[in-house]
Coordinates of C-alpha atoms in Angstrom, one line a residue:
M89 CA 10.9 20.4 21.1
P90 CA 9.5 23.9 20.6
T91 CA 7.1 25.6 23.0
P92 CA 3.6 25.0 21.7
T93 CA 1.6 27.9 20.5
A94 CA -1.1 26.8 18.0
A95 CA -4.3 25.0 18.4
P96 CA -5.7 22.2 16.2
V97 CA -7.4 23.6 13.1
H98 CA -10.4 21.2 13.1
P99 CA -12.2 20.0 16.2
P100 CA -12.5 16.2 16.5
P101 CA -15.8 14.6 15.8
A102 CA -17.8 13.3 18.7
A103 CA -16.6 9.9 20.1
A104 CA -13.5 10.1 17.8
L105 CA -10.8 7.6 18.2
T106 CA -7.7 9.4 19.5
I107 CA -4.4 8.7 17.8
F108 CA -1.0 9.8 19.0
L109 CA 1.3 11.0 16.2
S110 CA 5.0 10.5 17.0
S111 CA 7.8 12.0 15.0
T112 CA 10.6 14.5 15.2
I113 CA 9.2 18.0 14.6
G114 CA 11.9 20.1 13.0
D115 CA 12.0 18.0 9.8
Y116 CA 8.5 16.6 9.8
E117 CA 6.4 19.7 10.6
C118 CA 4.3 20.1 7.4
Y119 CA 3.8 16.3 7.2
R120 CA 2.5 16.2 10.7
R121 CA -0.1 18.7 9.9
A122 CA -1.1 16.7 6.8
V123 CA -1.6 13.6 8.9
Q124 CA -3.6 15.5 11.5
D125 CA -5.8 17.0 8.8
V126 CA -6.7 13.7 7.0
L127 CA -7.3 11.9 10.3
L128 CA -9.6 14.6 11.7
R129 CA -11.6 15.4 8.5
K130 CA -11.8 12.1 6.7
A131 CA -11.1 9.3 9.2
E132 CA -13.0 10.7 12.1
C133 CA -10.0 10.3 14.4
A134 CA -8.7 12.9 16.9
C135 CA -5.0 13.7 16.5
F136 CA -3.5 16.2 18.8
L137 CA 0.1 17.3 18.0
S138 CA 2.5 17.9 20.8
E139 CA 3.3 21.4 19.4
D140 CA -0.4 22.3 20.1
W141 CA -0.3 21.3 23.8
I142 CA -0.8 24.0 26.4
G143 CA 2.2 24.0 28.8
G144 CA 6.0 24.4 28.9
Y145 CA 8.9 22.2 28.1
D146 CA 9.4 20.9 31.6
A147 CA 6.1 18.9 31.5
T148 CA 6.6 17.7 28.0
L149 CA 8.2 14.3 28.7
E150 CA 5.6 13.2 31.3
K151 CA 2.8 14.6 29.2
C152 CA 4.0 12.6 26.2
R153 CA 4.0 9.4 28.2
Q154 CA 0.5 10.0 29.5
R155 CA -0.8 10.8 26.1
V156 CA 0.7 7.7 24.6
C157 CA -0.8 5.5 27.3
Q158 CA -4.2 7.1 27.0
S159 CA -4.3 7.0 23.2
A160 CA -6.3 4.4 21.2
G161 CA -3.7 4.3 18.3
F162 CA -0.1 5.2 17.6
I163 CA 1.5 6.3 14.3
L164 CA 5.2 6.8 14.0
L165 CA 6.8 8.8 11.2
L166 CA 10.3 7.6 10.9
G167 CA 12.9 9.8 9.3
H168 CA 16.6 10.7 9.3
W169 CA 16.8 12.9 12.4
Y170 CA 17.1 11.1 15.7
G171 CA 15.6 13.9 17.7
S172 CA 16.3 15.8 20.9
I173 CA 17.4 13.8 24.0
P174 CA 15.9 15.1 27.3
P175 CA 18.3 15.8 30.2
G176 CA 19.1 12.7 32.1
R177 CA 18.0 10.4 29.3
E178 CA 19.9 8.3 26.7
Q179 CA 17.1 8.2 24.1
S180 CA 15.3 10.9 22.1
I181 CA 11.7 11.8 22.9
T182 CA 10.5 10.1 19.7
H183 CA 12.4 6.9 20.7
L184 CA 10.9 7.0 24.2
E185 CA 7.4 7.5 22.7
F186 CA 7.8 4.3 20.6
E187 CA 8.9 2.3 23.7
W188 CA 5.9 3.6 25.6
A189 CA 3.6 2.6 22.8
R190 CA 5.1 -1.0 22.8
E191 CA 4.5 -1.2 26.5
R192 CA 0.9 0.2 26.0
W193 CA 0.0 -2.6 23.5
Q194 CA 2.2 -5.4 24.9
G195 CA 0.4 -8.7 24.5
D196 CA -2.3 -7.3 22.2
P197 CA -2.5 -9.6 19.1
F198 CA -3.7 -6.7 17.0
P199 CA -2.0 -3.5 18.4
K200 CA -3.1 -0.2 16.8
M201 CA 0.4 0.8 15.9
A202 CA 1.7 1.8 12.5
V203 CA 5.0 3.0 11.2
L204 CA 5.5 5.2 8.1
R205 CA 8.7 6.3 6.5
P206 CA 9.8 7.9 3.2
K207 CA 10.6 5.6 0.3
P208 CA 14.3 5.6 -0.4
G209 CA 15.4 7.6 -3.5
T210 CA 12.3 9.8 -3.6
Q211 CA 12.3 13.6 -3.3
V212 CA 10.6 13.5 0.1
D213 CA 13.4 11.2 1.3
D214 CA 16.1 13.5 0.1
T215 CA 14.3 16.5 1.6
L216 CA 14.1 14.8 5.0
K217 CA 17.8 13.9 4.8
E218 CA 18.7 17.5 4.1
E219 CA 16.6 18.7 7.0
A220 CA 18.3 16.2 9.3
L221 CA 21.7 17.5 8.3
R222 CA 20.6 21.1 8.8
I223 CA 19.4 20.4 12.3
L224 CA 22.4 18.3 13.2
A225 CA 24.8 21.1 12.1
T226 CA 23.4 23.2 14.9
R227 CA 24.2 20.6 17.6
D228 CA 27.5 20.1 19.5
Q229 CA 30.2 17.8 18.3
E230 CA 29.4 15.0 20.7
E231 CA 25.8 14.8 19.5
R232 CA 26.9 14.9 15.9
D233 CA 29.4 12.0 16.5
R234 CA 26.8 9.8 18.2
H235 CA 23.9 10.6 15.9
A236 CA 24.3 7.9 13.3
A237 CA 24.7 5.1 15.8
R238 CA 21.7 6.2 17.8
L239 CA 19.5 6.5 14.7
L240 CA 20.6 3.1 13.4
K241 CA 19.8 1.5 16.7
F242 CA 16.3 3.1 16.8
H243 CA 15.5 2.0 13.2
A244 CA 16.6 -1.5 14.0
E245 CA 14.4 -1.6 17.0
V246 CA 11.4 -0.4 15.0
D247 CA 12.1 -2.7 12.1
D248 CA 12.4 -5.8 14.2
R249 CA 11.4 -8.5 11.7
Q250 CA 10.8 -11.0 14.4
T251 CA 7.7 -9.0 15.4
E252 CA 4.9 -9.8 13.0
W253 CA 2.8 -6.7 13.5
R254 CA 5.5 -4.3 12.4
T255 CA 4.7 -3.8 8.8
I256 CA 6.4 -0.5 7.8
R257 CA 4.7 1.4 5.0
T258 CA 6.7 3.7 2.8
F259 CA 5.4 6.9 1.2
A260 CA 6.7 8.7 -1.9
D261 CA 5.1 12.1 -1.3
I262 CA 2.6 13.9 0.9
H263 CA -0.3 12.4 -1.1
D264 CA 1.0 8.9 -0.4
L265 CA 1.3 9.7 3.3
R266 CA -2.3 11.1 3.5
E267 CA -3.7 8.0 1.7
H268 CA -1.9 5.6 4.0
T269 CA -3.0 7.5 7.1
L270 CA -6.6 7.6 5.9
V271 CA -6.6 3.8 5.5
I272 CA -5.0 3.3 8.9
G273 CA -7.4 5.6 10.6
R274 CA -10.5 4.1 9.0
D275 CA -9.4 0.6 9.7
W276 CA -8.8 1.4 13.3
R277 CA -12.3 2.9 13.5
G278 CA -13.6 -0.4 12.2
Y279 CA -14.9 0.8 8.8
T280 CA -14.1 -2.4 6.9
P281 CA -16.4 -4.6 4.9
M282 CA -15.6 -7.6 7.2
A283 CA -16.4 -5.6 10.4
A284 CA -19.7 -4.5 8.9
A285 CA -20.6 -8.0 7.9
Q286 CA -19.8 -9.2 11.5
G287 CA -21.9 -6.4 13.0
L288 CA -18.8 -4.9 14.8
V289 CA -19.5 -1.4 13.6
D290 CA -22.6 0.8 13.8
A291 CA -24.7 -0.2 10.9
E292 CA -26.2 3.2 10.4
K293 CA -22.8 4.8 10.6
G294 CA -21.4 2.3 8.1
A295 CA -24.3 3.0 5.8
A296 CA -23.9 6.7 5.9
E297 CA -20.2 6.6 4.8
P298 CA -19.5 3.2 3.1
R299 CA -15.8 2.8 2.4
L300 CA -14.9 2.0 -1.2
R301 CA -13.3 -1.4 -1.7
D302 CA -10.1 -1.8 -3.6
D303 CA -11.9 -3.8 -6.3
Q304 CA -14.3 -0.9 -6.9
L305 CA -11.5 1.6 -7.1
G306 CA -9.5 -0.7 -9.3
R307 CA -12.3 -0.6 -11.9
L308 CA -12.0 3.2 -12.3
G309 CA -10.7 4.1 -15.8
R310 CA -9.5 0.6 -16.4
E311 CA -11.9 -0.8 -19.1
P312 CA -9.1 -0.9 -21.7
Q313 CA -6.8 -3.0 -19.5
H314 CA -9.7 -5.2 -18.3
A315 CA -10.9 -5.8 -21.9
A316 CA -7.4 -6.6 -23.1
L317 CA -6.9 -9.2 -20.4
R318 CA -10.3 -10.7 -21.0
K319 CA -9.3 -11.1 -24.7
V320 CA -6.0 -12.7 -23.8
L321 CA -7.7 -15.2 -21.5
S322 CA -10.5 -16.1 -23.9
G323 CA -8.0 -16.3 -26.8
L324 CA -6.2 -19.2 -25.0
A325 CA -8.8 -21.4 -26.6
A326 CA -6.8 -21.0 -29.8
H327 CA -3.7 -22.3 -28.1
P328 CA -4.7 -25.5 -26.2
D329 CA -1.0 -26.4 -25.5
V330 CA -0.3 -23.1 -23.6
P331 CA -0.1 -24.1 -19.9
A332 CA 0.1 -20.7 -18.3
V333 CA 0.0 -17.0 -18.9
A334 CA 1.9 -14.2 -17.1
V335 CA 0.3 -10.7 -17.4
L336 CA 2.3 -7.5 -16.8
V337 CA 0.4 -4.6 -15.2
N338 CA 2.5 -1.5 -15.5
G339 CA 2.3 2.2 -14.9
D340 CA 3.8 5.0 -12.8
R341 CA 4.1 4.5 -9.1
D342 CA 0.8 6.2 -8.3
A343 CA -1.2 4.4 -11.1
G344 CA -3.2 2.1 -8.7
Q345 CA -1.7 -1.2 -9.8
R346 CA -2.7 -3.1 -6.7
A347 CA -6.4 -1.9 -6.9
F348 CA -6.6 -3.0 -10.5
V349 CA -5.2 -6.4 -9.7
T350 CA -7.8 -6.8 -6.9
Y351 CA -10.5 -5.9 -9.4
V352 CA -9.2 -8.6 -11.8
Q353 CA -9.0 -11.2 -9.1
G354 CA -12.6 -10.6 -8.2
S355 CA -13.9 -10.7 -11.8
L356 CA -11.8 -12.4 -14.5
L357 CA -10.1 -14.7 -12.0
K358 CA -12.9 -15.3 -9.6
N359 CA -12.8 -19.1 -10.3
H360 CA -9.0 -19.4 -9.8
R361 CA -7.4 -20.5 -6.6
P362 CA -6.0 -19.7 -4.1
K363 CA -8.0 -16.6 -3.0
R364 CA -5.0 -14.4 -1.9
K365 CA -4.3 -10.7 -2.3
I366 CA -1.4 -9.5 -4.3
G367 CA 1.9 -9.8 -2.3
R368 CA 5.5 -8.7 -2.4
L369 CA 8.7 -10.6 -1.9
P370 CA 9.8 -10.3 1.8
P371 CA 13.1 -8.4 2.4
G372 CA 16.1 -10.6 1.8
S373 CA 14.3 -12.8 -0.7
S374 CA 16.0 -11.4 -3.8
T375 CA 17.4 -14.7 -5.1
L376 CA 15.8 -17.1 -7.6
P377 CA 15.4 -19.9 -5.0
A378 CA 13.7 -17.5 -2.6
L379 CA 11.4 -16.2 -5.4
V380 CA 10.4 -19.8 -6.4
A381 CA 9.8 -20.7 -2.7
W382 CA 7.6 -17.5 -2.3
V383 CA 5.5 -18.5 -5.4
A384 CA 5.1 -22.1 -4.1
R385 CA 4.0 -20.9 -0.7
T386 CA 1.6 -18.4 -2.2
L387 CA 0.0 -21.1 -4.3
G388 CA -0.3 -23.4 -1.3
L389 CA 1.6 -26.2 -3.0
A390 CA 2.1 -29.4 -1.0
G391 CA 5.7 -29.7 0.1
A392 CA 6.4 -26.0 -0.8
T393 CA 9.3 -25.8 1.6
G394 CA 11.5 -27.9 -0.6
V395 CA 10.6 -26.2 -3.9
D396 CA 13.5 -24.0 -5.0
T397 CA 13.8 -24.3 -8.8
P398 CA 11.4 -23.3 -11.6
E399 CA 11.3 -26.9 -12.7
A400 CA 10.4 -28.2 -9.3
L401 CA 7.7 -25.4 -9.1
A402 CA 6.2 -26.7 -12.4
D403 CA 6.1 -30.3 -10.9
G404 CA 4.1 -29.1 -8.0
V405 CA 1.8 -26.8 -10.0
V406 CA 0.8 -29.5 -12.5
E407 CA -0.5 -31.6 -9.6
E408 CA -2.8 -28.8 -8.4
L409 CA -3.9 -28.0 -12.0
Q410 CA -5.5 -31.4 -12.2
H411 CA -8.0 -30.2 -9.6
Q412 CA -8.5 -26.4 -10.2
P413 CA -7.1 -23.4 -12.1
L414 CA -4.5 -21.4 -10.2
H415 CA -3.2 -17.9 -10.0
F416 CA -0.8 -15.7 -8.1
A417 CA 0.0 -12.0 -8.1
I418 CA 3.3 -10.5 -7.3
D419 CA 3.8 -6.8 -6.7
R420 CA 6.7 -4.4 -7.5
V421 CA 9.0 -7.0 -9.2
A422 CA 11.4 -4.3 -10.4
A423 CA 12.0 -3.0 -6.9
D424 CA 12.3 -6.4 -5.2
Y425 CA 14.0 -8.8 -7.7
P426 CA 17.4 -7.8 -9.2
G427 CA 17.0 -7.3 -12.9
G428 CA 13.3 -6.6 -12.6
V429 CA 10.7 -7.8 -15.2
A430 CA 13.3 -9.1 -17.7
A431 CA 15.1 -11.1 -15.0
F432 CA 11.8 -12.5 -13.7
Q433 CA 10.9 -13.7 -17.2
R434 CA 14.4 -15.1 -17.9
D435 CA 15.1 -16.7 -14.5
L436 CA 11.7 -18.0 -13.4
W437 CA 8.9 -17.7 -16.0
Q438 CA 10.6 -19.1 -19.1
P439 CA 12.0 -22.4 -17.5
F440 CA 8.9 -22.8 -15.4
W441 CA 6.6 -22.4 -18.4
T442 CA 8.6 -24.8 -20.6
R443 CA 8.6 -27.5 -18.0
L444 CA 4.9 -27.0 -17.2
K445 CA 4.0 -27.2 -20.9
L446 CA 5.6 -30.6 -21.2
L447 CA 4.0 -32.0 -18.0
R448 CA 0.6 -30.6 -18.8
S449 CA 0.6 -32.2 -22.2
Q450 CA 1.7 -35.6 -20.8
R451 CA -1.0 -35.6 -18.2
Q452 CA -3.8 -34.1 -20.4
V453 CA -4.6 -31.4 -17.8
A454 CA -7.2 -28.8 -18.9
N455 CA -6.7 -26.1 -16.2
R456 CA -4.1 -23.3 -16.5
L457 CA -2.2 -21.0 -14.2
V458 CA -2.4 -17.2 -14.5
A459 CA 0.3 -15.0 -13.0
I460 CA 0.0 -11.2 -12.6
V461 CA 3.2 -9.2 -12.2
T462 CA 3.1 -5.5 -11.5
D463 CA 5.7 -2.9 -12.3
H464 CA 5.9 0.7 -11.0
S465 CA 9.1 1.7 -12.6
G466 CA 8.0 2.6 -16.2
A467 CA 11.3 1.1 -17.5
A468 CA 9.8 -0.4 -20.6
G469 CA 13.1 -0.1 -22.4
D470 CA 14.5 -2.8 -20.2
W471 CA 11.9 -5.4 -21.2
H472 CA 13.1 -6.1 -24.8
G473 CA 12.6 -9.8 -25.6
S474 CA 10.9 -10.6 -22.3
V475 CA 7.5 -8.9 -22.9
V476 CA 4.9 -8.9 -25.7
D477 CA 2.0 -6.5 -26.3
A478 CA -1.4 -7.9 -25.2
Q479 CA -3.0 -6.3 -28.2
G480 CA -0.8 -7.9 -30.8
T481 CA -1.1 -11.3 -32.6
K482 CA 0.5 -14.0 -30.5
S483 CA 1.8 -17.5 -31.2
A484 CA 1.9 -20.2 -28.5
D485 CA 5.5 -19.5 -27.7
D486 CA 4.8 -15.9 -27.0
F487 CA 3.2 -17.0 -23.8
S488 CA 6.6 -18.0 -22.5
R489 CA 7.1 -14.2 -22.1
L490 CA 5.0 -11.7 -20.1
I491 CA 1.9 -10.3 -21.8
A492 CA 1.9 -6.5 -21.2
L493 CA -1.6 -4.9 -20.8
P494 CA -2.1 -1.3 -21.9
R495 CA -0.2 1.0 -19.5
L496 CA -2.2 2.3 -16.6
G497 CA -2.7 6.1 -17.0
P498 CA -4.4 9.0 -15.2
V499 CA -8.1 9.2 -14.6
D500 CA -10.2 11.7 -16.5
E501 CA -13.8 12.9 -16.2
T502 CA -15.2 10.4 -18.8
D503 CA -13.7 7.6 -16.7
L504 CA -15.4 8.9 -13.6
Y505 CA -18.8 9.2 -15.3
D506 CA -18.5 5.6 -16.6
W507 CA -17.5 4.5 -13.1
F508 CA -20.4 6.3 -11.4
D509 CA -22.7 4.6 -13.9
A510 CA -21.2 1.1 -13.3
L511 CA -21.5 1.5 -9.5
E512 CA -25.0 3.1 -9.7
V513 CA -23.9 6.2 -7.9
P514 CA -27.1 8.4 -7.7
D515 CA -27.2 11.6 -9.8
D516 CA -29.9 13.1 -7.5
P517 CA -30.2 16.0 -7.3
P518 CA -29.2 16.5 -11.0
G519 CA -25.6 17.6 -11.3
R520 CA -24.5 15.6 -8.3
R521 CA -22.3 13.3 -10.3
Q522 CA -20.7 16.3 -12.0
E523 CA -19.8 17.8 -8.6
L524 CA -18.4 14.5 -7.4
M525 CA -16.3 14.3 -10.5
R526 CA -14.9 17.8 -10.0
R527 CA -14.0 17.1 -6.4
A528 CA -12.4 13.8 -7.3
L529 CA -10.1 15.4 -10.0
R530 CA -9.1 18.6 -8.2
D531 CA -6.2 18.9 -5.8
E532 CA -7.5 20.4 -2.5
E533 CA -4.4 22.4 -1.8
S534 CA -3.4 23.8 -5.2
G535 CA -6.8 23.7 -6.9
E536 CA -5.2 22.2 -10.0
L537 CA -6.7 19.3 -11.9
D538 CA -5.0 16.1 -10.9
G539 CA -6.0 12.7 -12.3
T540 CA -3.3 10.7 -10.6
P541 CA -5.2 7.5 -9.7
L542 CA -4.0 7.1 -6.0
H543 CA -4.8 10.8 -5.4
V544 CA -8.3 10.4 -6.9
F545 CA -8.8 7.3 -4.8
E546 CA -8.0 9.2 -1.6
R547 CA -10.4 12.0 -2.5
L548 CA -13.2 9.5 -3.4
Q549 CA -12.7 7.8 0.0
G550 CA -13.8 11.0 1.6
E551 CA -17.0 11.3 -0.3
R552 CA -20.4 9.9 0.5
L553 CA -21.3 8.3 -2.9
W554 CA -24.5 6.5 -1.8
S555 CA -27.4 7.6 0.4
E556 CA -28.1 5.7 3.6
G557 CA -29.4 2.3 3.0
D558 CA -28.1 2.1 -0.6
D559 CA -25.9 -0.9 -1.4
A560 CA -22.4 0.1 -2.1

């Protein structure tokens, strides 16, 4: 760990929640500054980096332990470099910091601990691997020989799937990392709709900077997709024998699929049950029986434990459809299920839909099921025969395939003006909406226009759209 020389760029706000940022430094240096910046400026959280501390190396280890124990939150950036091992120790400083954090929050049902690591296969992941190799090349042979085993053990300890709190978020670039960090910091500060409703946060503070909800963000620039889905659902009246429809929401990885799905769930599907957020298949659930079981549990079917075929799933669904319309939403199918969208349609949807159609007809059930499937790969060429366009003419049998909504694209200034109008964002003084639009579409670092939805969402989260007392 280098001798600290710099001081934090931004002073923390008064009464800020202090977060300890743990990571190796040589490979993560610029990312650490990005995390510190977004926490200080947008989440109102203090984040002091170890490289900014006053003092020498000798006091580093004890100072680290004290800072972890005194912090109100802990964020770990996990990479490919294990880190430096202090004299007389068997673990790196980063590994020790993680263990101290676990001790700090041991027994807490909601520990303020978060883990972020690069998404495999992305440029940032490749860059961090290269940095780890560069650093490792400067170390002695014994350290190089033991590095892989030490890193593997540390990752396994962090990714202990028996510990429920440990949800590890992945980031694809520095914008992703900043967005995740902002959400984490604001959640730990208590700026959530639920906390406000329960009176757990300062009402005046909450009113001054209301946090945008996912359903509000998911509305931004998505009228074409929303209108297409509304037309698909209303058009089912022309096909009374269709028992279910599966909708494909697709776009690039930063297109805001999850936010759009949340918007749909709260609008077009507000009368469908159960009321659950979009979810992903858990690790190790890449087989058809595991996929079926996940859907059954998500729908809350009676006897879901024993449901492991599409036909058995249809048997359980038709029972529930006698009482209410159903829906489920599954995220990132291409990443989590072998064969992606095409395999999902072939293995699960087609046999499930065929069986459900027969059962629903026999029992004269009026309600239907709606499934929402998201894809972030953009691999439309692999969907041939498994997907039909939402805007084309459809026969009843077309619904045994997935109905693709218009692709989610970038946000432009017209989208923002429409969105401001829909959310009744004040344009007072005149020109205020125009200035908000410019800030939402401009990258802070490069100054270039950037309408990437997730990046726009992050910038909007840092804005005060409504005055105090206005209903967000």
